[in-house]
Short mmCIF file of C-alpha atoms in Angstrom, two decimals:
data_model
loop_
_atom_site.label_atom_id
_atom_site.label_comp_id
_atom_site.label_asym_id
_atom_site.label_seq_id
_atom_site.Cartn_x
_atom_site.Cartn_y
_atom_site.Cartn_z
CA UNK A 1070 141.81 22.23 274.25
CA UNK A 1071 143.61 21.57 277.57
CA UNK A 1072 145.00 24.48 279.55
CA UNK A 1073 148.76 24.66 278.93
CA UNK A 1074 149.34 25.49 282.61
CA UNK A 1075 147.52 22.39 283.89
CA UNK A 1076 149.76 19.62 285.19
CA UNK A 1077 150.02 16.75 282.73
CA UNK A 1078 149.08 13.52 284.47
CA UNK A 1079 149.26 10.39 282.40
CA UNK A 1080 148.10 7.84 285.00
CA UNK A 1081 146.86 8.06 288.56
CA UNK A 1082 147.13 5.37 291.19
CA UNK A 1083 143.64 4.18 292.11
CA UNK A 1084 141.96 5.30 295.30
CA UNK A 1085 140.97 1.82 296.46
CA UNK A 1086 140.71 2.29 300.20
CA UNK A 1087 136.97 1.50 300.37
CA UNK A 1088 137.10 -1.39 297.97
CA UNK A 1089 137.99 -4.98 298.70
CA UNK A 1090 141.59 -5.21 297.56
CA UNK A 1091 143.17 -8.49 296.55
CA UNK A 1092 146.08 -9.73 298.69
CA UNK A 1093 149.37 -8.57 297.19
CA UNK A 1094 147.88 -5.28 295.99
CA UNK A 1095 149.20 -2.02 297.47
CA UNK A 1096 146.82 0.71 298.59
CA UNK A 1097 148.76 3.84 297.63
CA UNK A 1098 147.95 7.43 296.74
CA UNK A 1099 150.43 9.95 295.32
CA UNK A 1100 150.34 13.70 295.01
CA UNK A 1101 149.70 14.38 291.34
CA UNK A 1102 151.12 17.88 291.00
CA UNK A 1103 154.52 18.11 289.31
CA UNK A 1104 156.04 20.57 291.81
CA UNK A 1105 155.81 18.28 294.90
CA UNK A 1106 155.88 21.18 297.37
CA UNK A 1107 153.92 19.52 300.19
CA UNK A 1108 155.58 17.87 303.18
CA UNK A 1109 154.59 14.43 301.86
CA UNK A 1110 154.43 13.00 298.35
CA UNK A 1111 151.78 10.42 299.06
CA UNK A 1112 150.51 7.74 301.42
CA UNK A 1113 150.58 3.97 301.78
CA UNK A 1114 148.20 1.75 303.78
CA UNK A 1115 149.82 -1.66 304.32
CA UNK A 1116 147.73 -4.53 305.70
CA UNK A 1117 150.34 -5.72 308.23
CA UNK A 1118 153.75 -4.96 309.72
CA UNK A 1119 155.32 -7.86 307.80
CA UNK A 1120 157.63 -6.03 305.38
CA UNK A 1121 158.30 -9.16 303.31
CA UNK A 1122 154.58 -9.44 302.61
CA UNK A 1123 153.91 -5.71 302.10
CA UNK A 1124 156.92 -4.12 300.39
CA UNK A 1125 156.89 -6.02 297.07
CA UNK A 1126 153.40 -4.76 296.17
CA UNK A 1127 154.36 -1.18 297.07
CA UNK A 1128 157.56 -1.29 295.02
CA UNK A 1129 155.74 -2.87 292.06
CA UNK A 1130 153.00 -0.22 292.12
CA UNK A 1131 155.44 2.67 292.48
CA UNK A 1132 157.77 1.32 289.77
CA UNK A 1133 154.85 1.24 287.33
CA UNK A 1134 154.14 4.94 287.90
CA UNK A 1135 157.50 6.42 288.96
CA UNK A 1136 160.13 4.20 287.37
CA UNK A 1137 162.66 1.91 289.05
CA UNK A 1138 162.81 2.09 292.84
CA UNK A 1139 166.34 1.60 294.18
CA UNK A 1140 166.03 2.20 297.96
CA UNK A 1141 163.39 2.19 300.67
CA UNK A 1142 163.90 3.81 304.06
CA UNK A 1143 161.87 2.37 306.93
CA UNK A 1144 161.50 2.79 310.69
CA UNK A 1145 163.00 -0.26 312.47
CA UNK A 1146 160.42 -0.11 315.26
CA UNK A 1147 157.43 -0.15 312.90
CA UNK A 1148 158.25 -3.33 310.97
CA UNK A 1149 158.97 -6.97 311.67
CA UNK A 1150 162.27 -8.60 310.56
CA UNK A 1151 163.70 -5.90 308.29
CA UNK A 1152 166.13 -7.24 305.69
CA UNK A 1153 168.86 -5.06 304.14
CA UNK A 1154 167.65 -5.77 300.62
CA UNK A 1155 164.88 -7.52 298.70
CA UNK A 1156 164.52 -8.59 295.11
CA UNK A 1157 161.26 -7.30 293.66
CA UNK A 1158 160.32 -8.04 290.05
CA UNK A 1159 163.91 -9.07 289.33
CA UNK A 1160 165.44 -5.84 290.72
CA UNK A 1161 167.36 -5.44 293.97
CA UNK A 1162 165.83 -2.86 296.30
CA UNK A 1163 168.06 -1.76 299.19
CA UNK A 1164 166.37 -1.23 302.54
CA UNK A 1165 167.68 1.40 304.92
CA UNK A 1166 166.37 1.25 308.46
CA UNK A 1167 166.64 3.56 311.43
CA UNK A 1168 164.58 4.20 314.58
CA UNK A 1169 163.11 7.46 313.29
CA UNK A 1170 159.51 6.93 314.37
CA UNK A 1171 158.18 9.50 311.90
CA UNK A 1172 155.34 7.43 310.34
CA UNK A 1173 156.83 7.63 306.86
CA UNK A 1174 158.55 5.46 304.29
CA UNK A 1175 161.20 7.07 302.08
CA UNK A 1176 161.34 5.88 298.48
CA UNK A 1177 164.35 6.56 296.26
CA UNK A 1178 163.85 6.50 292.51
CA UNK A 1179 166.98 6.29 290.42
CA UNK A 1180 170.13 7.72 291.98
CA UNK A 1181 168.62 10.26 294.38
CA UNK A 1182 165.05 11.35 293.62
CA UNK A 1183 163.36 10.96 297.02
CA UNK A 1184 159.64 10.53 297.80
CA UNK A 1185 158.23 10.62 301.33
CA UNK A 1186 155.04 8.64 301.93
CA UNK A 1187 152.83 8.66 305.00
CA UNK A 1188 152.39 5.12 306.35
CA UNK A 1189 148.83 4.60 307.58
CA UNK A 1190 148.82 1.93 310.31
CA UNK A 1191 147.35 -1.42 309.20
CA UNK A 1192 144.72 -1.30 311.98
CA UNK A 1193 143.27 2.05 310.83
CA UNK A 1194 139.61 2.07 309.89
CA UNK A 1195 138.82 2.66 306.21
CA UNK A 1196 137.39 6.12 306.95
CA UNK A 1197 140.42 7.17 309.01
CA UNK A 1198 142.81 5.76 306.39
CA UNK A 1199 141.00 7.56 303.59
CA UNK A 1200 141.12 10.86 305.50
CA UNK A 1201 144.82 10.46 306.31
CA UNK A 1202 145.69 9.59 302.73
CA UNK A 1203 143.67 12.51 301.36
CA UNK A 1204 145.46 14.93 303.72
CA UNK A 1205 148.90 13.52 302.83
CA UNK A 1206 148.46 14.08 299.10
CA UNK A 1207 147.21 17.66 299.32
CA UNK A 1208 149.68 19.80 297.39
CA UNK A 1209 149.59 22.50 300.08
CA UNK A 1210 149.97 20.11 303.02
CA UNK A 1211 152.40 21.36 305.68
CA UNK A 1212 151.37 18.88 308.40
CA UNK A 1213 153.85 16.22 309.48
CA UNK A 1214 152.87 12.55 309.11
CA UNK A 1215 152.47 11.86 312.83
CA UNK A 1216 150.07 14.80 313.23
CA UNK A 1217 148.00 13.71 310.22
CA UNK A 1218 147.53 10.30 311.85
CA UNK A 1219 146.49 11.91 315.13
CA UNK A 1220 144.13 14.39 313.44
CA UNK A 1221 142.37 11.67 311.41
CA UNK A 1222 142.15 9.09 314.19
CA UNK A 1223 144.43 6.70 312.30
CA UNK A 1224 146.95 6.31 315.11
CA UNK A 1225 146.17 3.96 317.99
#
């Protein structure tokens, strides 16, 4: 019989960093505890800085596990040609951009439920990306995204 105090997790996003991943598939990990007390809620490892190529797969993956995504907040300096909105799977996703430089992407589910994901640079090695993603999803993580990338050798 399961422990009644254990978090109930119905589905986990796959840890596919060391596997060959088909184009159009997002490499994402999320914290699986229900309290979300860490600094970050997960991590994303895009393959490029082309948001039109990368964002649809992320939104599709997150929608499957979190529900409809309504907004995405991105750093203007980290991405090429940021639009103000995209249609993904028939739903409009608004894109907010600012020059924050904090190595994160902010995901809004519904009206205001916010998730902060570490963005692992596309050039990161698989080992560095895996380490950064593992640190980001630790429930007790208090380290900011930029420092995680430095500590794991993911940042250039």
